[in-house]
GROMACS .gro file of C-alpha atoms in nm:
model
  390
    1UNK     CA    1   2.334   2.407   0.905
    2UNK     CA    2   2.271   2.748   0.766
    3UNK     CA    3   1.935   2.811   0.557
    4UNK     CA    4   2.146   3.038   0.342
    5UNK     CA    5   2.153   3.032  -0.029
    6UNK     CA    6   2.491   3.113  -0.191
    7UNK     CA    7   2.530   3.230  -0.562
    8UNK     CA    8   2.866   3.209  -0.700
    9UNK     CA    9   2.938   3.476  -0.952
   10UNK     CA   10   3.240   3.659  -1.076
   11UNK     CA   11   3.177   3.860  -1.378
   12UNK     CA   12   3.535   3.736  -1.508
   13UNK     CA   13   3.380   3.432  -1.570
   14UNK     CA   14   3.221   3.551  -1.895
   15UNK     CA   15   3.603   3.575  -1.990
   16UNK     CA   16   3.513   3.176  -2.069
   17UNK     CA   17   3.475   3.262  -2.436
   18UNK     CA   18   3.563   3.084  -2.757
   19UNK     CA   19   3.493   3.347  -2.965
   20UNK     CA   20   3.243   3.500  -3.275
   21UNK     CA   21   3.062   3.253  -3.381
   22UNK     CA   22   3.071   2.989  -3.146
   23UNK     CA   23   2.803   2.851  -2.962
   24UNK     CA   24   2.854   2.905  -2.627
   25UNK     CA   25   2.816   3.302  -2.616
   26UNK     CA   26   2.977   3.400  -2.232
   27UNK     CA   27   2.643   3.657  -2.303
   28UNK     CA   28   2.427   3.381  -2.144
   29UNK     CA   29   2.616   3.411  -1.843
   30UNK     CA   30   2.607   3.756  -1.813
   31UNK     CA   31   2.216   3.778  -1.920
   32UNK     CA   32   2.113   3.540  -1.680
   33UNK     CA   33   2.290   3.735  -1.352
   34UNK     CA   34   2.089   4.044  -1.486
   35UNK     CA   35   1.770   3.891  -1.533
   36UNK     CA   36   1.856   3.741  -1.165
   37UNK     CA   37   1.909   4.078  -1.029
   38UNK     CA   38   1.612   4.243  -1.193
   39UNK     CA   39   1.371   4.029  -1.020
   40UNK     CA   40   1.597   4.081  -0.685
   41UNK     CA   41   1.732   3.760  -0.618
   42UNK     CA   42   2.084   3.886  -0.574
   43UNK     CA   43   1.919   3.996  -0.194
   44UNK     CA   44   1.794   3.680  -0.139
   45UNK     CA   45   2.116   3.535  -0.162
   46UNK     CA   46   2.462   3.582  -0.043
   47UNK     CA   47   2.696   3.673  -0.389
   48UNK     CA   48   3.004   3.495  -0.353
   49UNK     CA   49   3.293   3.514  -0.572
   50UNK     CA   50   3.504   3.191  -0.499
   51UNK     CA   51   3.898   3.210  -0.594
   52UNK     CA   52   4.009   3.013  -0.887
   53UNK     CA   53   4.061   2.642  -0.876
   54UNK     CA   54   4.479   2.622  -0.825
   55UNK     CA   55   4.680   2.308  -0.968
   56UNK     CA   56   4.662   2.056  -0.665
   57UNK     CA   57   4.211   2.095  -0.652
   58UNK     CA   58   4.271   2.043  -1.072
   59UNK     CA   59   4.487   1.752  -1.025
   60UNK     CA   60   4.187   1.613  -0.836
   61UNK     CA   61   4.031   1.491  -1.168
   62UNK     CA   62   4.297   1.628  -1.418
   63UNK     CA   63   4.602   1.529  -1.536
   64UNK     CA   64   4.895   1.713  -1.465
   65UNK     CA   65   5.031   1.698  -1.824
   66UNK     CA   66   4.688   1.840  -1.944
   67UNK     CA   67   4.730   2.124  -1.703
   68UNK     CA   68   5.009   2.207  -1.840
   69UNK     CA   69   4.895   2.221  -2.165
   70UNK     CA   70   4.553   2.399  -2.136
   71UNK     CA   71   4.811   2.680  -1.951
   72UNK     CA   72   5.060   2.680  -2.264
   73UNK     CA   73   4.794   2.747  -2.566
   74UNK     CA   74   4.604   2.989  -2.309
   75UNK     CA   75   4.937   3.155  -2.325
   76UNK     CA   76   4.988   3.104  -2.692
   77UNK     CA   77   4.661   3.029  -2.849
   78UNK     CA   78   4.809   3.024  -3.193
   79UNK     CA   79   4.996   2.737  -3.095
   80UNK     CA   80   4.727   2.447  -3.055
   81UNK     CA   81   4.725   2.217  -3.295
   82UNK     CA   82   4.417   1.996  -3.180
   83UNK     CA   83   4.631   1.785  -2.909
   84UNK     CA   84   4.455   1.745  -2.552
   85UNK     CA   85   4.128   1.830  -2.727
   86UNK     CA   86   4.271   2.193  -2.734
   87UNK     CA   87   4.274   2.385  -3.103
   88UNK     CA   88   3.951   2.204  -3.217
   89UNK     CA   89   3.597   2.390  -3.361
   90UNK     CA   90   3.453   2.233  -3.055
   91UNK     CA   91   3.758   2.403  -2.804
   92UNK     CA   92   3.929   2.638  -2.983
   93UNK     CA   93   4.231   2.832  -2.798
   94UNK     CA   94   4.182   3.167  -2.663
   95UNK     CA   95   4.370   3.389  -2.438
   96UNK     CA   96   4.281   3.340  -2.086
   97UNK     CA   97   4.168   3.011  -2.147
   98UNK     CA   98   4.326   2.858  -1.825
   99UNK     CA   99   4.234   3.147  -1.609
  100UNK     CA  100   3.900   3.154  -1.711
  101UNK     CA  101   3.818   2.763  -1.707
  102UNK     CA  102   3.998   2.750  -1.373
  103UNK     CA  103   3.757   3.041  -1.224
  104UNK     CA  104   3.453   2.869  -1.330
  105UNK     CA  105   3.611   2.539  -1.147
  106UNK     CA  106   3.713   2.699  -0.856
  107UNK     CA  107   3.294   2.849  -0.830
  108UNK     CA  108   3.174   2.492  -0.818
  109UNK     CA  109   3.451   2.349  -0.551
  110UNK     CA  110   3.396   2.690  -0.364
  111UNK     CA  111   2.988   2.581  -0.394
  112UNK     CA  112   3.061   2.229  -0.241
  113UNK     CA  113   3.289   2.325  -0.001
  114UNK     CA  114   3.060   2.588   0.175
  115UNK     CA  115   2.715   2.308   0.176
  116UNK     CA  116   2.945   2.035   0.323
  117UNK     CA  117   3.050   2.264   0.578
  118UNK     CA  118   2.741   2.433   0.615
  119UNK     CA  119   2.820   2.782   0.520
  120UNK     CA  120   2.507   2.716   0.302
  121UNK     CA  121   2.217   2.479   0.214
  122UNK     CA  122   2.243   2.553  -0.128
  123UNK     CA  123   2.449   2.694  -0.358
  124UNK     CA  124   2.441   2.772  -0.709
  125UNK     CA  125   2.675   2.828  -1.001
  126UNK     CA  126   2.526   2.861  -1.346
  127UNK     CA  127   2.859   2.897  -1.500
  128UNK     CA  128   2.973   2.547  -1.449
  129UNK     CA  129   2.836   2.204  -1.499
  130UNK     CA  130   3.117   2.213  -1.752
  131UNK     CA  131   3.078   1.817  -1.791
  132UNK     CA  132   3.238   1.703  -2.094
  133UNK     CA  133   3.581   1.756  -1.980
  134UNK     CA  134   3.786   1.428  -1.966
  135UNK     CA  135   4.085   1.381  -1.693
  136UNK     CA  136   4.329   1.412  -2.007
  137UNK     CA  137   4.127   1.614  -2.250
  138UNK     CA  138   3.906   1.871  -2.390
  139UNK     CA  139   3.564   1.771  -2.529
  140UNK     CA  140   3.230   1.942  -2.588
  141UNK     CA  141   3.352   2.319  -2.522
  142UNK     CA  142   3.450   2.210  -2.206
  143UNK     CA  143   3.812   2.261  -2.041
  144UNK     CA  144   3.801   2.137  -1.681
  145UNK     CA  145   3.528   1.954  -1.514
  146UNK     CA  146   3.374   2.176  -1.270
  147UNK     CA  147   3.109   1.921  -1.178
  148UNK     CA  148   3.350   1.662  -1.112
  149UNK     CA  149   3.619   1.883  -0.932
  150UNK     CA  150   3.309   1.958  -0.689
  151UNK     CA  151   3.232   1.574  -0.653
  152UNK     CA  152   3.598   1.519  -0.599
  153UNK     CA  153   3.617   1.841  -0.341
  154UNK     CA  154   3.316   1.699  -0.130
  155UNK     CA  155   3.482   1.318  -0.122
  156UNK     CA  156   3.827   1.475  -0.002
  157UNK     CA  157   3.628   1.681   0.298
  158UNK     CA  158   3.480   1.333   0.383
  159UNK     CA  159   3.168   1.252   0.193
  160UNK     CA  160   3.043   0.901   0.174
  161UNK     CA  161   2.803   0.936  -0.093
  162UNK     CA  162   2.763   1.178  -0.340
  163UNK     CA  163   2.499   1.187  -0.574
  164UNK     CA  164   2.511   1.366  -0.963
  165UNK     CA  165   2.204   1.379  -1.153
  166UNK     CA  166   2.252   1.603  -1.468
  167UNK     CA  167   1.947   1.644  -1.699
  168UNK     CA  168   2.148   1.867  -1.981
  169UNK     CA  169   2.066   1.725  -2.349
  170UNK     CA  170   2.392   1.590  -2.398
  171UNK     CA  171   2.527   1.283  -2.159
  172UNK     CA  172   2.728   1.355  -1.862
  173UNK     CA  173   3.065   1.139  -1.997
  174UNK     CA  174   3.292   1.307  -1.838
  175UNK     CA  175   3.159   1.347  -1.488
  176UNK     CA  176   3.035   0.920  -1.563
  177UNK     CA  177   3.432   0.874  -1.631
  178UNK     CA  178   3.576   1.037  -1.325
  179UNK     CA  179   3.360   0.849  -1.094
  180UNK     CA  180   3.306   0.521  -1.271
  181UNK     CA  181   3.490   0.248  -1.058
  182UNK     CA  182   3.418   0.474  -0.768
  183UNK     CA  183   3.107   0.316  -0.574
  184UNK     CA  184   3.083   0.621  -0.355
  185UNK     CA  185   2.956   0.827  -0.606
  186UNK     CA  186   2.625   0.790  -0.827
  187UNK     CA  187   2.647   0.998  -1.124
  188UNK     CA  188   2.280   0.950  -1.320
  189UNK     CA  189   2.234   1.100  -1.665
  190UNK     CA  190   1.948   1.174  -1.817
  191UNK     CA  191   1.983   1.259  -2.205
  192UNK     CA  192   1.904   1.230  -2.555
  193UNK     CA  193   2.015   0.879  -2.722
  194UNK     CA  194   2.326   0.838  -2.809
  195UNK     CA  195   2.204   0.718  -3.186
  196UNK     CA  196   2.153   1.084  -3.231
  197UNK     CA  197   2.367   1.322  -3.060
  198UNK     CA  198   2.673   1.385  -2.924
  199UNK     CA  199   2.925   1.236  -2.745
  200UNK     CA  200   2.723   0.895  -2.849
  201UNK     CA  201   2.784   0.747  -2.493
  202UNK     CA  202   2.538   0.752  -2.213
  203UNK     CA  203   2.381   0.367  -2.297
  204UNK     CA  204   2.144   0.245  -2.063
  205UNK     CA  205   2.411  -0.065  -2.004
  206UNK     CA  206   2.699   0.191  -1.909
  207UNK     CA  207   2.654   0.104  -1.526
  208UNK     CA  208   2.979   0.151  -1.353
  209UNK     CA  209   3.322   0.003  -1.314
  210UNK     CA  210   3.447  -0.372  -1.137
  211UNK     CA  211   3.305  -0.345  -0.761
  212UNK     CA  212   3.075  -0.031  -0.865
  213UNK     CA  213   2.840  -0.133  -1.077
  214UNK     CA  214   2.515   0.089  -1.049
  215UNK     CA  215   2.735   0.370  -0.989
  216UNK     CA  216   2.661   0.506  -1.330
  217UNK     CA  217   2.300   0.486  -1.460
  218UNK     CA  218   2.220   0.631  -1.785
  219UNK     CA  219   1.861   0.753  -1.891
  220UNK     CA  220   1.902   0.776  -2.321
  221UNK     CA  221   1.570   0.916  -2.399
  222UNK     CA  222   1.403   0.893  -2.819
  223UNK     CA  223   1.484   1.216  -3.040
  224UNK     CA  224   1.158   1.440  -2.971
  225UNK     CA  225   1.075   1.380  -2.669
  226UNK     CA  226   0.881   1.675  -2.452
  227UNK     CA  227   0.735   1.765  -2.163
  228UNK     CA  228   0.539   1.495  -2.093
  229UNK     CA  229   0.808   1.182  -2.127
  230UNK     CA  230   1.086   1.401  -1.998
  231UNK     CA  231   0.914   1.444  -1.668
  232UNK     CA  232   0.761   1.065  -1.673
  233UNK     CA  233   1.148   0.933  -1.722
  234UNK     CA  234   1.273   1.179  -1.456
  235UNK     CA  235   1.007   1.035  -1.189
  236UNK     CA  236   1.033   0.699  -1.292
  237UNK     CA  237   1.410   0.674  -1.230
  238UNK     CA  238   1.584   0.948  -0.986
  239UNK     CA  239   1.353   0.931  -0.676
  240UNK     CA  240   1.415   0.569  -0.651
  241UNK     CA  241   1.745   0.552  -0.665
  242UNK     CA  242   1.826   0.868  -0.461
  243UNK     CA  243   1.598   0.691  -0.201
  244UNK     CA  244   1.797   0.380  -0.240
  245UNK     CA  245   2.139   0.551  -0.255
  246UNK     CA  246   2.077   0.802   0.073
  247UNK     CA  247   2.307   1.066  -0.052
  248UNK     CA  248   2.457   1.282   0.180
  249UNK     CA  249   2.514   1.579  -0.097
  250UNK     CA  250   2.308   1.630  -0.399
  251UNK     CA  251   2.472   1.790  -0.697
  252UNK     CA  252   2.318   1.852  -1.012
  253UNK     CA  253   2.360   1.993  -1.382
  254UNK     CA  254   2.058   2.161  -1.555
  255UNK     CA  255   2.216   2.204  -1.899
  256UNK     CA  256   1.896   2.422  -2.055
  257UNK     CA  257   1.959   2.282  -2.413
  258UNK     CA  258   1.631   2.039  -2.323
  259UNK     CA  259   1.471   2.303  -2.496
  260UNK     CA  260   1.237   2.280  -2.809
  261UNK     CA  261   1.425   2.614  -2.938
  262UNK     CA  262   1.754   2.519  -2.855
  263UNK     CA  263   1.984   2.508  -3.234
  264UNK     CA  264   2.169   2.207  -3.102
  265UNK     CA  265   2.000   1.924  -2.999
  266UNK     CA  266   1.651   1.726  -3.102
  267UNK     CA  267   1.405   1.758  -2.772
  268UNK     CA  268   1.127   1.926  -2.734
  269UNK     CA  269   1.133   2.062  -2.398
  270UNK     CA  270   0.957   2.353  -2.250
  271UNK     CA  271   1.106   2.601  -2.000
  272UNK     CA  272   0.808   2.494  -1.741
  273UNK     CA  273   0.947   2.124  -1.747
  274UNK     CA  274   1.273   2.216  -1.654
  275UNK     CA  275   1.137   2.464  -1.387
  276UNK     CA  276   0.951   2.144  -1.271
  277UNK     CA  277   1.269   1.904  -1.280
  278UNK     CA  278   1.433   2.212  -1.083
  279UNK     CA  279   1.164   2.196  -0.809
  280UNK     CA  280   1.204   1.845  -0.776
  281UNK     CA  281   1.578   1.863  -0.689
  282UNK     CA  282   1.522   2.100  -0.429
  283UNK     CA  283   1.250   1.850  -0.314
  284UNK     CA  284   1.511   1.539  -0.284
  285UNK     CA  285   1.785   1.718  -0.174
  286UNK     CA  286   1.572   1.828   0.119
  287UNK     CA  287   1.405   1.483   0.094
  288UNK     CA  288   1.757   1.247   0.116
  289UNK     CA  289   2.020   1.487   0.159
  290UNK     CA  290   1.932   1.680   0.444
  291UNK     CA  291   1.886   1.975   0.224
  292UNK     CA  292   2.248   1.972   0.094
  293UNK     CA  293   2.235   2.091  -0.298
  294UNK     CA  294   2.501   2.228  -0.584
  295UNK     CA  295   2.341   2.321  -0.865
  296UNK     CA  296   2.495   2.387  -1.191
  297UNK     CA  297   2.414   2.546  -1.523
  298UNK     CA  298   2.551   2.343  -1.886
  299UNK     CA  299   2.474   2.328  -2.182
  300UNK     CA  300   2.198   2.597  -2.354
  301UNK     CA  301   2.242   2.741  -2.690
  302UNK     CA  302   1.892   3.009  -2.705
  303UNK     CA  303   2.093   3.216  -2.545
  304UNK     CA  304   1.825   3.559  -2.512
  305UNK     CA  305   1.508   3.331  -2.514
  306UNK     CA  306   1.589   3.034  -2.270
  307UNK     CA  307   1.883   3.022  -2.076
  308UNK     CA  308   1.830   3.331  -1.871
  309UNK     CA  309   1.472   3.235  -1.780
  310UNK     CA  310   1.571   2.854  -1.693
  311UNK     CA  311   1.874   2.938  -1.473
  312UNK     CA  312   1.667   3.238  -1.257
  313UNK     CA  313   1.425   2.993  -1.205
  314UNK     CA  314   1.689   2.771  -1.100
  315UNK     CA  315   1.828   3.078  -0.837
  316UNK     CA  316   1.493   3.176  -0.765
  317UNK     CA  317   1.388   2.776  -0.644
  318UNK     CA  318   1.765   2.747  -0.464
  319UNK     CA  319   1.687   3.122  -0.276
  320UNK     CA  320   1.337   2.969  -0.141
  321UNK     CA  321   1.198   3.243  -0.355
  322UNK     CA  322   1.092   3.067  -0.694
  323UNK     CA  323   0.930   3.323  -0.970
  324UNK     CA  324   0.612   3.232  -1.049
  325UNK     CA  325   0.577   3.115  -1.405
  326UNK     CA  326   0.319   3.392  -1.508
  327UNK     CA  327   0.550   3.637  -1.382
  328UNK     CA  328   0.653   3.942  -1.662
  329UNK     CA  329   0.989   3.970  -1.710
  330UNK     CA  330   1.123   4.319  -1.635
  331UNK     CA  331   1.175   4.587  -1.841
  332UNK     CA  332   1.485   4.690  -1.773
  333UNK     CA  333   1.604   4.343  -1.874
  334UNK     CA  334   1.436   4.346  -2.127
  335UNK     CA  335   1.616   4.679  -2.240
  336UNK     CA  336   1.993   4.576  -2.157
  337UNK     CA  337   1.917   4.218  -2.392
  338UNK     CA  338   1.825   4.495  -2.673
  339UNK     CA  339   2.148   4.680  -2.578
  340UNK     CA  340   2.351   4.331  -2.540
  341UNK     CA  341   2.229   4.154  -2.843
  342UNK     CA  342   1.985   4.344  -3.078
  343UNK     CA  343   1.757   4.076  -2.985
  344UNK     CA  344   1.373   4.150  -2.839
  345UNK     CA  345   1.324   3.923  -2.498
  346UNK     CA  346   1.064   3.685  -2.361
  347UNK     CA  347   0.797   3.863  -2.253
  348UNK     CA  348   0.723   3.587  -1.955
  349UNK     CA  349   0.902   3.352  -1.718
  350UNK     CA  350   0.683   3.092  -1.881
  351UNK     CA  351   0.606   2.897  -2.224
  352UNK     CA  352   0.250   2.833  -2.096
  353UNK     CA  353   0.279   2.473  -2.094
  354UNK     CA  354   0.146   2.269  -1.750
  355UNK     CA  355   0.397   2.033  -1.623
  356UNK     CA  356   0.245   1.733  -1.609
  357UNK     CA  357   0.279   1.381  -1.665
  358UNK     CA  358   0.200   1.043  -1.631
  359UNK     CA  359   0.372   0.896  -1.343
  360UNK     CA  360   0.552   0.593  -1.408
  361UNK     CA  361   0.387   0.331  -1.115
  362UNK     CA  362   0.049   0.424  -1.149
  363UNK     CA  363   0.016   0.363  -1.527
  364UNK     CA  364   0.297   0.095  -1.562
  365UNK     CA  365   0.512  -0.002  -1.895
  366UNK     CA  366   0.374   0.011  -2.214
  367UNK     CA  367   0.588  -0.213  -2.434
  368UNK     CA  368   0.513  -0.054  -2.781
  369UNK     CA  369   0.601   0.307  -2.633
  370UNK     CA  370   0.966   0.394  -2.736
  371UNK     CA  371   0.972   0.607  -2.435
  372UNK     CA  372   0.905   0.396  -2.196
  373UNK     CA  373   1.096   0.104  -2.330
  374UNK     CA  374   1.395   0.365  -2.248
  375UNK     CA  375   1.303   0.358  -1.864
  376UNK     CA  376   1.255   0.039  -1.864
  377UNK     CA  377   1.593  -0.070  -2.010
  378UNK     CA  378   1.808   0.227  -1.751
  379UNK     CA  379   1.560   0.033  -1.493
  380UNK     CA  380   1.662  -0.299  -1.566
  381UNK     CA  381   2.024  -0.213  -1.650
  382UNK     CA  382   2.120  -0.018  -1.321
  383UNK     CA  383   1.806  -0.087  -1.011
  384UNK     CA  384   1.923  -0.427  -0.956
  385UNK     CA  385   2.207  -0.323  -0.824
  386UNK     CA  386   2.090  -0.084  -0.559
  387UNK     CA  387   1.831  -0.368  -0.417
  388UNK     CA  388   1.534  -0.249  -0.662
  389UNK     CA  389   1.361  -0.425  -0.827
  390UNK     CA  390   1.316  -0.289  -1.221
   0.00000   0.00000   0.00000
């Protein structure tokens, strides 16, 4: 297998853009591949623009009839009226939409397809993890399911077992729905509570379809939650059950909208946690997947101040060349977000938090902490069935 990092970019895929206003600025993308390059990580990888998903690696999770209809309004965009999820203030129509959403897709299959045939360890695309997308739908500004077209991609070349752990704010449904009577995939979502955010799914008792059950296991965490808990539920629950599972690919989805500056969502999350959480995936992909790893962007709404730093951390760990935290950021970046966005930078790769926490089996359950009642209730709801005990 090669040691080789790949980095899927295509600068058409800040086309992917809903327009003034909207939440999801492309200008993360774009911000995030310079900050990558200022700190040189675009030679420590191999830059690889994969073609665009076509209709038959679509049809692997979409329906047809969607398809069709994403490619009409991207056509037309005046013409969506809100059917398919297409037309809404979450997705509204724009020109290009198909071409664009099918570019990012085809970036995540192209990721899979070269770690399962070991054109590269790992691979990156901080465009996708897209995973709102429903086989019939559009939901949560997303169009197609990347993520789940690249789960879908490695099961066709002959996977077993796939694992998806996605630690984005905002509950993995639609990668959970593709795969959820499918017992060969584990898709684990770690998230705030439904109570409080959307797409209000993502209960610890969502575990997985007649003759898969575990296959889904859902980590709701308390509004507020930081550094500390975030890292204690990630520890108490994904080693385990990648241990237990023995994937043979590790994908995963590191939405940045964690964040305690992030305009959409309620944690409190520092950019050193999800450095931390990144680390840790390289660690058990290495650790249970024989170093096979997709990585995916998401979510991430601090678009100068976070999701830049995050994802290069996330290239820089994947590249076997991670940025230490104290590290300045560069200049020159510093001068093109000015130039993007009229906005003054970060001045470091850090927030100057530690990353610790309290680790889940040497302190043990405290019933009166809302937290851990959380890890105890995804431990309860989805161990059993992979032979642990909760």
């Amino acid at each position: 297998m090669s040691g080789r990092t790949q980095l899927m970019w295509d600068e058409a895929v800040t086309g992917y853009d809903f327009g003034p206003g909207h939440p999801m600025d492309p200008v993360r993308l774009a911000l995030t591949m310079r900050l990558a390059e200022a700190f040189g990580l675009d030679r420590a990888v191999e830059v690889v623009a994969a073609k665009s998903a076509g209709d038959s690696t679509l049809r692997l999770v979409h329906r047809s009839d969607y398809i069709d209809a994403v490619r009409r309004v991207s056509a037309a965009p005046k013409t969506a009226d809100g059917s398919y999820g297409l037309g809404t203030e979450d997705d509204p129509a724009f020109a290009g939409m198909h071409e664009a959403s099918a570019l990012i897709a085809g970036q995540s299959v192209g990721a899979a397809e070269a770690v399962w045939r070991g054109e590269a360890q790992h691979a990156v695309n901080f465009a996708g993890g897209l995973h709102h997308a429903m086989p019939g739908s559009a939901s949560g500004f997303c169009i197609y399911n990347d993520a789940s077209l690249a789960v879908a991609r490695l099961l066709e070349l002959g996977a077993e077992r796939v694992a998806y752990v996605d630690v984005d704010v905002h509950h993995g449904d639609g990668v959970q729905t593709a795969f959820w009577d499918d017992p060969r995939v584990v898709t684990i979502s770690m998230h705030e509570h439904p109570r409080t955010l959307f797409p209000q799914t993502g209960w610890a008792e969502e575990t997985g379809g007649p003759g898969a059950e575990g296959s889904a296991v859902n980590l709701p965490l308390p509004a507020g939650t930081g550094d500390e808990g975030w890292l204690r539920a990630f520890h108490a629950v994904v080693p385990e059950l990648l241990a237990a599972f023995r994937p043979q690919v590790l994908v995963t989805q590191h939405g940045a909208d964690t964040h305690f500056e992030d305009p959409l969502a309620h944690l409190a999350v520092s950019l050193d946690a999800q450095r931390a959480v990144a680390e840790s995936c390289h660690r058990l992909a290495h650790e249970h997947a024989e170093g096979r790893w997709v990585a995916l962007g998401g979510g991430g709404y601090a678009i100068v101040d976070v999701v830049p730093r995050s994802w290069t951390h996330l290239v820089g760990i994947a590249a076997g060349r991670p940025i230490p935290p104290e590290s300045l950021v560069p200049e020159e970046w510093l001068h093109h977000v000015y130039a993007r966005t009229r906005q003054t930078g970060p001045g470091r790769m850090t927030d100057g938090r530690p990353a610790t926490w309290r680790d889940w089996d040497e302190t043990g359950y405290d019933p009166a902490d809302r937290l851990d009642q959380a890890i105890r209730a995804t431990r309860m709801a989805a161990f059993p069935a992979h032979g642990l005990m909760p």
